[in-house]
Amino acid sequence: MVNNKTRKTQNKNKNKNPKLLLFSTCKKDNKFLYNAKKIINKKFKNTNNLKMAIIITARYGFRNKTRSKLYDDCIKKVKSMNLHKLNIPYTLIDCSSKNNLKKFKETINNSQIIIALGGDTFYLNYHLKKSKMDKLIINKVNNTNTLYMACSAGAILTGETVYPGSILRFNQKSNKFHINNSYKPKFLTKKKNQKGLKLLKNMDFMPHCTLNNKKKILNLKESKKIYCLPENKIFIK
């Protein structure tokens, strides 16, 4: 089942302490920056000492360049998003390498804002679970005054499952998942490994949602409750 809530409905959300700001594309967007500033000022009484952790792991999932080059690309991506306009110091972190896990854990624990960038959903999902950093993020967001912001792959991970990542990979002539083309396909076939962070309860989340995506969902035999987010919208909760 596709949830067609509008932005007007979102704005009526009575949650006075929002913890999620999700959007589709990891690009410069005045709407995102405007709402990010608005939520941050609303959520935190003192914004002077805030720190921000930016999870770049999903972008390493492209695997078409060296890790050094991909890291340089991540720096360019963050700059292109104008995140510096939030005036909050940030640290880029990754959990796909054992050498980075100490920094990842310390940065998450010391940050009040977490941003998860887009890239390969299944690569991000695999390494979060393998490193057990998924549990760290879940605990941080659910039990402390933390704001989680994400786009694309990072946004998909907020839901109950990573199912929308499969929908976005549908073949035009088939309704079967492209699991064989996903990162660590054997890992993904186990149900427990298909689970998301569950920061968005009882719902999956699909960015880049178009009319064509909706038709594919409705044609599936397996009914799923999915929040469908178009490119020009944001989700706040």
Tab-separated table of C-alpha atoms in Angstrom:
chain	number	residue	atom	x	y	z
A	1	MET	CA	0.000	0.000	0.000
A	2	VAL	CA	1.403	3.392	-0.968
A	3	ASN	CA	1.079	6.213	1.537
A	4	ASN	CA	0.301	9.466	-0.292
A	5	LYS	CA	0.618	11.995	2.511
A	6	THR	CA	1.185	15.503	1.242
A	7	ARG	CA	3.545	18.149	2.510
A	8	LYS	CA	0.548	19.930	4.030
A	9	THR	CA	-0.165	16.849	6.128
A	10	GLN	CA	3.472	16.692	7.176
A	11	ASN	CA	3.369	20.280	8.384
A	12	LYS	CA	0.476	19.402	10.648
A	13	ASN	CA	2.665	16.925	12.477
A	14	LYS	CA	2.283	17.742	16.159
A	15	ASN	CA	5.669	16.335	17.100
A	16	LYS	CA	7.391	19.197	18.883
A	17	ASN	CA	10.738	17.435	18.864
A	18	PRO	CA	11.277	16.015	15.355
A	19	LYS	CA	14.029	13.451	14.946
A	20	LEU	CA	13.891	12.767	11.186
A	21	LEU	CA	14.428	14.963	8.139
A	22	LEU	CA	14.480	12.885	4.959
A	23	PHE	CA	14.771	13.907	1.341
A	24	SER	CA	15.403	12.165	-1.990
A	25	THR	CA	18.436	13.631	-3.701
A	26	CYS	CA	21.763	14.523	-2.120
A	27	LYS	CA	22.087	17.834	-3.916
A	28	LYS	CA	22.045	21.489	-3.002
A	29	ASP	CA	18.450	22.245	-2.078
A	30	ASN	CA	17.282	25.459	-0.466
A	31	LYS	CA	14.186	23.697	0.827
A	32	PHE	CA	16.323	21.165	2.690
A	33	LEU	CA	18.643	23.784	4.148
A	34	TYR	CA	15.708	25.972	5.191
A	35	ASN	CA	13.955	23.112	6.982
A	36	ALA	CA	17.192	21.784	8.466
A	37	LYS	CA	17.932	25.161	10.071
A	38	LYS	CA	14.329	25.453	11.239
A	39	ILE	CA	14.315	22.008	12.857
A	40	ILE	CA	17.747	22.419	14.416
A	41	ASN	CA	16.757	25.733	16.028
A	42	LYS	CA	13.526	24.163	17.248
A	43	LYS	CA	15.071	20.964	18.572
A	44	PHE	CA	18.160	22.327	20.309
A	45	LYS	CA	18.057	25.135	22.854
A	46	ASN	CA	21.735	25.869	22.351
A	47	THR	CA	23.089	25.447	18.819
A	48	ASN	CA	26.559	26.797	19.568
A	49	ASN	CA	28.076	23.477	20.642
A	50	LEU	CA	26.438	21.144	18.148
A	51	LYS	CA	28.443	18.605	16.181
A	52	MET	CA	27.467	16.727	13.056
A	53	ALA	CA	28.438	13.235	11.842
A	54	ILE	CA	28.160	12.575	8.103
A	55	ILE	CA	28.029	8.898	7.137
A	56	ILE	CA	29.624	8.462	3.711
A	57	THR	CA	29.703	4.637	3.588
A	58	ALA	CA	26.981	4.302	0.942
A	59	ARG	CA	29.106	6.292	-1.512
A	60	TYR	CA	31.945	3.773	-1.190
A	61	GLY	CA	29.461	1.270	-2.576
A	62	PHE	CA	29.969	2.650	-6.073
A	63	ARG	CA	33.312	0.766	-6.088
A	64	ASN	CA	34.304	2.219	-9.471
A	65	LYS	CA	37.231	4.206	-8.089
A	66	THR	CA	39.903	3.858	-5.420
A	67	ARG	CA	38.793	4.542	-1.850
A	68	SER	CA	41.040	7.590	-1.822
A	69	LYS	CA	39.332	8.992	-4.895
A	70	LEU	CA	35.892	8.139	-3.530
A	71	TYR	CA	36.735	9.992	-0.321
A	72	ASP	CA	37.698	13.050	-2.353
A	73	ASP	CA	34.358	12.744	-4.158
A	74	CYS	CA	32.584	12.637	-0.779
A	75	ILE	CA	34.237	15.893	0.243
A	76	LYS	CA	33.089	17.496	-3.011
A	77	LYS	CA	29.561	16.113	-2.529
A	78	VAL	CA	29.256	17.554	0.977
A	79	LYS	CA	30.529	20.934	-0.212
A	80	SER	CA	28.075	20.895	-3.118
A	81	MET	CA	25.203	20.372	-0.639
A	82	ASN	CA	26.142	23.652	1.095
A	83	LEU	CA	26.092	21.931	4.486
A	84	HIS	CA	28.593	24.524	5.698
A	85	LYS	CA	25.689	26.987	5.720
A	86	LEU	CA	24.336	25.179	8.762
A	87	ASN	CA	27.367	26.592	10.626
A	88	ILE	CA	27.898	23.313	12.462
A	89	PRO	CA	31.294	21.522	12.476
A	90	TYR	CA	31.066	18.106	10.862
A	91	THR	CA	33.126	14.930	10.501
A	92	LEU	CA	32.956	12.451	7.619
A	93	ILE	CA	32.769	8.858	8.870
A	94	ASP	CA	32.691	5.386	7.337
A	95	CYS	CA	32.011	1.915	8.768
A	96	SER	CA	33.108	-0.217	5.796
A	97	SER	CA	36.694	-0.454	7.057
A	98	LYS	CA	37.726	-1.852	10.453
A	99	ASN	CA	40.321	0.895	10.739
A	100	ASN	CA	37.542	3.496	10.719
A	101	LEU	CA	35.228	1.963	13.328
A	102	LYS	CA	36.759	3.658	16.379
A	103	LYS	CA	36.395	7.078	14.753
A	104	PHE	CA	32.883	6.172	13.575
A	105	LYS	CA	31.740	5.196	17.078
A	106	GLU	CA	33.323	8.183	18.809
A	107	THR	CA	31.897	10.632	16.271
A	108	ILE	CA	28.368	9.221	16.508
A	109	ASN	CA	28.486	9.330	20.299
A	110	ASN	CA	29.740	12.928	20.306
A	111	SER	CA	27.355	14.283	17.664
A	112	GLN	CA	23.845	15.624	18.039
A	113	ILE	CA	23.121	15.484	14.300
A	114	ILE	CA	23.666	12.490	12.020
A	115	ILE	CA	23.508	12.752	8.230
A	116	ALA	CA	23.531	9.647	6.016
A	117	LEU	CA	24.392	10.291	2.378
A	118	GLY	CA	23.168	8.357	-0.649
A	119	GLY	CA	24.942	5.719	-2.703
A	120	ASP	CA	24.542	1.946	-2.657
A	121	THR	CA	21.760	1.047	-0.194
A	122	PHE	CA	22.857	-2.574	0.135
A	123	TYR	CA	26.513	-1.707	0.662
A	124	LEU	CA	25.545	0.672	3.476
A	125	ASN	CA	23.133	-1.851	4.990
A	126	TYR	CA	25.722	-4.656	4.914
A	127	HIS	CA	28.492	-2.685	6.601
A	128	LEU	CA	26.253	-1.102	9.230
A	129	LYS	CA	25.101	-4.570	10.303
A	130	LYS	CA	28.489	-6.241	9.986
A	131	SER	CA	30.139	-3.578	12.161
A	132	LYS	CA	27.094	-3.405	14.479
A	133	MET	CA	27.132	0.344	14.061
A	134	ASP	CA	23.443	0.111	13.125
A	135	LYS	CA	22.642	-0.604	16.780
A	136	LEU	CA	24.744	2.384	17.839
A	137	ILE	CA	22.773	4.700	15.541
A	138	ILE	CA	19.392	3.265	16.586
A	139	ASN	CA	20.208	3.727	20.259
A	140	LYS	CA	21.564	7.227	19.689
A	141	VAL	CA	18.519	8.470	17.758
A	142	ASN	CA	15.876	6.750	19.894
A	143	ASN	CA	17.320	7.474	23.323
A	144	THR	CA	18.992	10.860	23.030
A	145	ASN	CA	18.063	14.246	21.623
A	146	THR	CA	19.553	13.488	18.208
A	147	LEU	CA	18.443	14.562	14.739
A	148	TYR	CA	18.825	12.088	11.861
A	149	MET	CA	18.922	13.590	8.374
A	150	ALA	CA	19.335	11.500	5.245
A	151	CYS	CA	18.935	11.359	1.496
A	152	SER	CA	18.509	8.530	-1.004
A	153	ALA	CA	20.149	5.329	0.352
A	154	GLY	CA	20.505	6.864	3.809
A	155	ALA	CA	16.783	7.664	3.795
A	156	ILE	CA	15.798	4.133	2.726
A	157	LEU	CA	17.631	2.748	5.773
A	158	THR	CA	15.300	4.635	8.137
A	159	GLY	CA	12.385	2.307	7.365
A	160	GLU	CA	11.431	-1.175	8.534
A	161	THR	CA	13.261	-2.816	5.616
A	162	VAL	CA	15.536	-2.035	2.667
A	163	TYR	CA	12.798	-3.303	0.338
A	164	PRO	CA	12.471	0.029	-1.558
A	165	GLY	CA	16.085	-0.336	-2.638
A	166	SER	CA	15.032	-3.431	-4.561
A	167	ILE	CA	12.042	-1.695	-6.136
A	168	LEU	CA	14.320	1.004	-7.509
A	169	ARG	CA	16.369	-1.719	-9.213
A	170	PHE	CA	13.436	-3.408	-10.968
A	171	ASN	CA	13.993	-4.582	-14.495
A	172	GLN	CA	11.480	-3.049	-16.897
A	173	LYS	CA	10.410	-6.513	-18.026
A	174	SER	CA	10.340	-8.230	-14.655
A	175	ASN	CA	8.970	-7.816	-11.146
A	176	LYS	CA	11.749	-9.896	-9.619
A	177	PHE	CA	14.345	-8.308	-7.361
A	178	HIS	CA	17.828	-7.772	-8.709
A	179	ILE	CA	19.364	-9.445	-5.685
A	180	ASN	CA	22.067	-11.048	-7.818
A	181	ASN	CA	23.254	-7.566	-8.785
A	182	SER	CA	23.262	-6.317	-5.199
A	183	TYR	CA	26.217	-6.127	-2.830
A	184	LYS	CA	26.617	-9.456	-0.970
A	185	PRO	CA	23.471	-11.116	-2.407
A	186	LYS	CA	23.652	-14.126	-0.046
A	187	PHE	CA	23.666	-11.736	2.907
A	188	LEU	CA	20.590	-9.936	1.596
A	189	THR	CA	18.509	-13.087	1.105
A	190	LYS	CA	18.216	-13.579	4.876
A	191	LYS	CA	15.194	-11.733	6.291
A	192	LYS	CA	17.042	-10.365	9.309
A	193	ASN	CA	19.509	-8.697	6.960
A	194	GLN	CA	16.717	-7.011	5.020
A	195	LYS	CA	15.700	-4.982	8.071
A	196	GLY	CA	16.309	-1.246	8.158
A	197	LEU	CA	17.082	0.935	11.171
A	198	LYS	CA	13.344	1.108	11.948
A	199	LEU	CA	13.565	4.794	12.850
A	200	LEU	CA	10.377	5.070	10.803
A	201	LYS	CA	8.006	2.599	12.421
A	202	ASN	CA	5.805	0.136	10.491
A	203	MET	CA	6.688	1.656	7.135
A	204	ASP	CA	9.267	1.441	4.401
A	205	PHE	CA	10.611	4.622	2.852
A	206	MET	CA	11.239	5.166	-0.845
A	207	PRO	CA	12.953	8.296	-2.188
A	208	HIS	CA	13.014	9.173	-5.921
A	209	CYS	CA	9.394	8.083	-6.052
A	210	THR	CA	7.602	8.554	-9.372
A	211	LEU	CA	4.262	7.481	-10.807
A	212	ASN	CA	6.080	4.569	-12.412
A	213	ASN	CA	7.419	3.460	-9.010
A	214	LYS	CA	3.893	3.536	-7.596
A	215	LYS	CA	2.598	1.344	-10.407
A	216	LYS	CA	5.332	-1.195	-9.729
A	217	ILE	CA	4.428	-1.289	-6.039
A	218	LEU	CA	0.737	-1.749	-6.757
A	219	ASN	CA	1.521	-4.606	-9.151
A	220	LEU	CA	3.418	-6.545	-6.494
A	221	LYS	CA	1.746	-9.595	-4.992
A	222	GLU	CA	3.345	-8.823	-1.653
A	223	SER	CA	1.628	-5.812	-0.063
A	224	LYS	CA	3.936	-3.327	1.590
A	225	LYS	CA	3.281	-0.081	3.394
A	226	ILE	CA	5.608	2.370	1.694
A	227	TYR	CA	6.039	6.113	2.069
A	228	CYS	CA	6.586	7.393	-1.456
A	229	LEU	CA	8.666	10.608	-1.554
A	230	PRO	CA	9.006	12.563	-4.839
A	231	GLU	CA	12.198	14.456	-5.632
A	232	ASN	CA	10.832	17.880	-4.737
A	233	LYS	CA	9.435	16.959	-1.317
A	234	ILE	CA	10.830	16.434	2.171
A	235	PHE	CA	9.698	14.265	5.074
A	236	ILE	CA	9.769	15.488	8.664
A	237	LYS	CA	8.851	13.486	11.740
